[in-house]
Short mmCIF file of C-alpha atoms in Angstrom, two decimals:
data_model
loop_
_atom_site.label_atom_id
_atom_site.label_comp_id
_atom_site.label_asym_id
_atom_site.label_seq_id
_atom_site.Cartn_x
_atom_site.Cartn_y
_atom_site.Cartn_z
CA UNK A 1319 -131.24 -5.42 -38.34
CA UNK A 1320 -129.77 -5.64 -34.42
CA UNK A 1321 -128.20 -9.11 -34.54
CA UNK A 1322 -124.93 -9.10 -33.04
CA UNK A 1323 -126.12 -5.71 -31.06
CA UNK A 1324 -125.25 -5.54 -27.09
CA UNK A 1325 -127.47 -5.27 -24.42
CA UNK A 1326 -128.10 -5.53 -21.11
CA UNK A 1327 -130.77 -6.78 -19.04
CA UNK A 1328 -132.21 -5.45 -15.39
CA UNK A 1329 -129.48 -7.55 -13.17
CA UNK A 1330 -126.46 -6.01 -15.34
CA UNK A 1331 -125.98 -9.57 -17.51
CA UNK A 1332 -124.84 -8.72 -21.40
CA UNK A 1333 -126.68 -10.51 -24.21
CA UNK A 1334 -125.77 -10.24 -27.98
CA UNK A 1335 -128.58 -10.66 -29.33
CA UNK A 1336 -129.49 -13.05 -32.41
CA UNK A 1337 -131.53 -13.19 -35.81
CA UNK A 1338 -135.02 -12.63 -35.82
CA UNK A 1339 -135.26 -16.01 -37.84
CA UNK A 1340 -133.32 -19.23 -39.11
CA UNK A 1341 -133.66 -17.96 -41.98
CA UNK A 1342 -134.79 -15.07 -44.94
CA UNK A 1343 -136.53 -16.62 -47.57
CA UNK A 1344 -138.30 -13.19 -49.04
CA UNK A 1345 -137.52 -9.26 -48.85
CA UNK A 1346 -138.19 -6.37 -50.98
CA UNK A 1347 -139.07 -2.91 -49.70
CA UNK A 1348 -142.42 -3.63 -48.16
CA UNK A 1349 -141.59 -6.87 -46.34
CA UNK A 1350 -139.13 -9.36 -45.83
CA UNK A 1351 -140.04 -13.15 -44.57
CA UNK A 1352 -138.71 -15.02 -42.07
CA UNK A 1353 -138.73 -18.94 -41.55
CA UNK A 1354 -138.11 -19.78 -38.17
CA UNK A 1355 -137.88 -23.28 -36.65
CA UNK A 1356 -137.76 -24.88 -32.88
CA UNK A 1357 -136.37 -28.45 -32.79
CA UNK A 1358 -137.62 -29.69 -29.59
CA UNK A 1359 -136.36 -29.10 -26.66
CA UNK A 1360 -134.12 -26.27 -28.22
CA UNK A 1361 -134.63 -22.24 -28.14
CA UNK A 1362 -134.64 -19.37 -30.50
CA UNK A 1363 -132.10 -17.15 -28.98
CA UNK A 1364 -132.63 -12.66 -27.87
CA UNK A 1365 -133.71 -10.68 -30.63
CA UNK A 1366 -135.28 -7.57 -31.14
CA UNK A 1367 -138.57 -6.66 -33.23
CA UNK A 1368 -138.39 -3.33 -34.72
CA UNK A 1369 -141.11 -3.74 -37.48
CA UNK A 1370 -144.43 -5.17 -36.64
CA UNK A 1371 -145.03 -8.23 -37.98
CA UNK A 1372 -147.26 -11.56 -38.22
CA UNK A 1373 -146.55 -15.00 -37.63
CA UNK A 1374 -147.95 -17.81 -39.43
CA UNK A 1375 -148.29 -21.32 -38.11
CA UNK A 1376 -146.81 -24.45 -40.27
CA UNK A 1377 -146.20 -27.08 -37.64
CA UNK A 1378 -147.46 -26.28 -34.27
CA UNK A 1379 -145.58 -26.97 -30.79
CA UNK A 1380 -145.62 -26.32 -27.07
CA UNK A 1381 -144.05 -23.22 -26.67
CA UNK A 1382 -143.20 -20.46 -24.19
CA UNK A 1383 -141.46 -16.23 -24.89
CA UNK A 1384 -139.22 -15.43 -22.02
CA UNK A 1385 -138.16 -11.17 -21.81
CA UNK A 1386 -135.29 -9.81 -20.68
CA UNK A 1387 -137.12 -7.21 -18.82
CA UNK A 1388 -138.57 -9.17 -16.74
CA UNK A 1389 -141.76 -9.41 -17.41
CA UNK A 1390 -143.50 -13.36 -17.11
CA UNK A 1391 -142.93 -15.69 -19.63
CA UNK A 1392 -145.61 -15.83 -22.07
CA UNK A 1393 -146.71 -19.53 -23.00
CA UNK A 1394 -147.98 -20.21 -26.79
CA UNK A 1395 -149.91 -22.80 -28.49
CA UNK A 1396 -150.63 -21.65 -32.14
CA UNK A 1397 -152.45 -23.38 -34.39
CA UNK A 1398 -151.90 -24.75 -37.74
CA UNK A 1399 -153.50 -21.94 -40.48
CA UNK A 1400 -153.87 -19.73 -37.67
CA UNK A 1401 -152.00 -16.50 -37.01
CA UNK A 1402 -150.86 -13.37 -35.44
CA UNK A 1403 -150.01 -9.88 -36.06
CA UNK A 1404 -147.88 -7.99 -33.33
CA UNK A 1405 -146.48 -4.67 -32.93
CA UNK A 1406 -142.70 -3.97 -32.18
CA UNK A 1407 -141.16 -6.01 -29.56
CA UNK A 1408 -139.04 -5.89 -26.83
CA UNK A 1409 -136.31 -8.04 -26.80
CA UNK A 1410 -136.76 -11.56 -26.08
CA UNK A 1411 -136.33 -15.05 -27.12
CA UNK A 1412 -138.73 -18.39 -27.89
CA UNK A 1413 -138.24 -22.23 -27.21
CA UNK A 1414 -139.99 -24.95 -28.33
CA UNK A 1415 -140.88 -26.92 -24.80
CA UNK A 1416 -142.89 -29.62 -26.70
CA UNK A 1417 -142.08 -32.89 -28.80
CA UNK A 1418 -143.18 -31.87 -32.03
CA UNK A 1419 -141.40 -29.34 -34.40
CA UNK A 1420 -141.64 -25.66 -34.41
CA UNK A 1421 -142.19 -24.13 -37.62
CA UNK A 1422 -143.75 -20.36 -38.71
CA UNK A 1423 -143.38 -17.79 -41.32
CA UNK A 1424 -142.70 -14.34 -40.01
CA UNK A 1425 -143.63 -11.17 -42.29
CA UNK A 1426 -142.25 -8.20 -41.37
CA UNK A 1427 -144.03 -4.77 -42.35
CA UNK A 1428 -140.69 -2.18 -42.81
CA UNK A 1429 -143.68 0.53 -44.01
CA UNK A 1430 -145.08 0.19 -40.59
CA UNK A 1431 -141.48 0.17 -38.87
CA UNK A 1432 -137.96 1.51 -38.41
CA UNK A 1433 -136.67 -0.03 -41.47
CA UNK A 1434 -139.17 1.82 -43.88
CA UNK A 1435 -137.70 2.67 -47.40
CA UNK A 1436 -139.73 5.42 -48.42
CA UNK A 1437 -140.98 3.77 -51.40
CA UNK A 1438 -144.34 5.89 -52.05
CA UNK A 1439 -147.63 3.90 -52.62
CA UNK A 1440 -148.66 4.39 -55.65
CA UNK A 1441 -152.79 3.64 -56.52
CA UNK A 1442 -153.62 2.17 -59.76
CA UNK A 1443 -156.84 2.98 -61.32
CA UNK A 1444 -159.33 -0.18 -62.33
CA UNK A 1445 -158.25 -2.50 -59.80
CA UNK A 1446 -160.98 -3.54 -57.74
CA UNK A 1447 -160.36 -1.84 -53.80
CA UNK A 1448 -161.40 -5.10 -51.81
CA UNK A 1449 -159.20 -8.91 -52.70
CA UNK A 1450 -160.91 -11.56 -54.19
CA UNK A 1451 -161.85 -14.95 -55.75
CA UNK A 1452 -162.43 -15.77 -59.71
CA UNK A 1453 -165.13 -18.77 -58.75
CA UNK A 1454 -168.37 -18.14 -57.43
CA UNK A 1455 -169.82 -19.69 -55.03
CA UNK A 1456 -169.09 -21.21 -51.06
CA UNK A 1457 -165.25 -20.98 -50.72
CA UNK A 1458 -163.41 -23.28 -48.08
CA UNK A 1459 -162.04 -19.69 -46.24
CA UNK A 1460 -162.17 -18.28 -43.17
CA UNK A 1461 -160.61 -15.20 -41.65
CA UNK A 1462 -157.66 -16.00 -39.03
CA UNK A 1463 -157.02 -11.77 -38.51
CA UNK A 1464 -158.51 -8.75 -39.25
CA UNK A 1465 -157.15 -5.82 -38.25
CA UNK A 1466 -156.42 -2.32 -40.04
CA UNK A 1467 -153.34 -2.70 -41.48
CA UNK A 1468 -153.48 -6.90 -42.41
CA UNK A 1469 -156.11 -9.18 -42.49
CA UNK A 1470 -155.15 -13.35 -43.04
CA UNK A 1471 -157.27 -15.57 -44.40
CA UNK A 1472 -157.01 -19.14 -44.06
CA UNK A 1473 -158.26 -21.28 -47.03
CA UNK A 1474 -158.54 -25.10 -47.23
CA UNK A 1475 -159.53 -26.42 -50.45
CA UNK A 1476 -160.59 -30.93 -50.83
CA UNK A 1477 -158.04 -32.76 -52.38
CA UNK A 1478 -157.73 -31.59 -56.63
CA UNK A 1479 -159.39 -27.92 -55.46
CA UNK A 1480 -157.77 -25.33 -57.09
CA UNK A 1481 -158.88 -21.69 -57.43
CA UNK A 1482 -157.81 -18.28 -58.85
CA UNK A 1483 -157.37 -14.81 -55.58
CA UNK A 1484 -156.98 -11.53 -57.18
CA UNK A 1485 -156.05 -9.13 -55.00
CA UNK A 1486 -157.03 -5.67 -54.17
CA UNK A 1487 -156.00 -1.65 -54.34
CA UNK A 1488 -152.66 -3.61 -52.08
CA UNK A 1489 -149.76 -5.89 -52.61
CA UNK A 1490 -150.29 -9.62 -50.21
CA UNK A 1491 -148.19 -12.85 -49.58
CA UNK A 1492 -149.46 -16.42 -50.42
CA UNK A 1493 -147.91 -18.54 -48.02
CA UNK A 1494 -148.55 -22.67 -48.79
CA UNK A 1495 -148.98 -24.46 -45.29
CA UNK A 1496 -148.07 -27.45 -47.14
CA UNK A 1497 -144.52 -29.16 -45.64
CA UNK A 1498 -143.75 -30.76 -49.07
CA UNK A 1499 -144.19 -27.42 -50.85
CA UNK A 1500 -143.70 -25.35 -48.32
CA UNK A 1501 -144.14 -22.12 -51.23
CA UNK A 1502 -144.67 -18.15 -51.01
CA UNK A 1503 -145.41 -15.31 -53.01
CA UNK A 1504 -145.88 -11.76 -53.26
CA UNK A 1505 -148.30 -10.24 -55.27
CA UNK A 1506 -148.11 -6.65 -56.47
CA UNK A 1507 -151.67 -4.59 -56.16
CA UNK A 1508 -154.06 -6.53 -59.04
CA UNK A 1509 -152.39 -9.29 -59.41
CA UNK A 1510 -153.86 -12.71 -59.24
CA UNK A 1511 -152.42 -16.08 -57.61
CA UNK A 1512 -153.89 -19.48 -58.63
CA UNK A 1513 -153.63 -22.01 -55.58
CA UNK A 1514 -152.18 -24.92 -56.98
CA UNK A 1515 -154.43 -28.44 -57.27
CA UNK A 1516 -153.44 -30.64 -54.60
CA UNK A 1517 -153.83 -34.63 -54.59
CA UNK A 1518 -154.98 -34.82 -50.96
CA UNK A 1519 -156.02 -32.06 -48.40
CA UNK A 1520 -153.31 -30.53 -46.84
CA UNK A 1521 -153.14 -27.75 -44.22
CA UNK A 1522 -153.54 -25.41 -46.88
CA UNK A 1523 -152.19 -21.80 -47.39
CA UNK A 1524 -152.43 -18.29 -45.55
CA UNK A 1525 -153.73 -15.42 -47.28
CA UNK A 1526 -151.95 -12.21 -45.98
CA UNK A 1527 -153.33 -8.55 -47.24
CA UNK A 1528 -151.50 -5.80 -46.29
CA UNK A 1529 -154.36 -3.20 -46.56
CA UNK A 1530 -152.24 -0.06 -44.86
CA UNK A 1531 -151.10 0.24 -48.95
CA UNK A 1532 -155.03 1.48 -49.63
CA UNK A 1533 -155.06 4.14 -47.00
CA UNK A 1534 -153.11 8.29 -47.39
CA UNK A 1535 -149.45 8.20 -45.26
CA UNK A 1536 -149.53 10.57 -42.69
#
């Protein structure tokens, strides 16, 4: 955490760093989950990431990212239900250029960054290596991030449908993208979560699998 730290831009300007997000929604030894909310025309402020992180979009608006070192701005056009996985990043700030609310969930992977707790990984016997759904047949899912360390699926049940998802040999998070009930749940290896049935079709859920957890640490 570097909020409140003063850094110097290439032109000599001193900048006080702010928080990574608007508020912390969940924190344990593995992850810290932020909400990032930007109204139209507002900026997040300069900040720095010490841990790799996953971004999950709940409400989209055109944005751009400025870099304190003067690198060209990055223009973003995220999709609700989509996700990106990013490494540690230099000082930057995000601005909402559009007319809509921008809202995301930002999951810091503490184990893979500078804030790793050192808590050991414990293999649990009898748990399948891979996550999966209890129900047979085709499930309306799409893999939106597939990295060695993290996998994110987007699940979009129809109105009234419900599915039960079992984690594998690693922790996971379930993020409800319904703006009326934007719930967030952390699951340990081997735990299950039943996606709540909705009266109407919503933007669905993101399932975030911390797959690095099942690998030996070096």
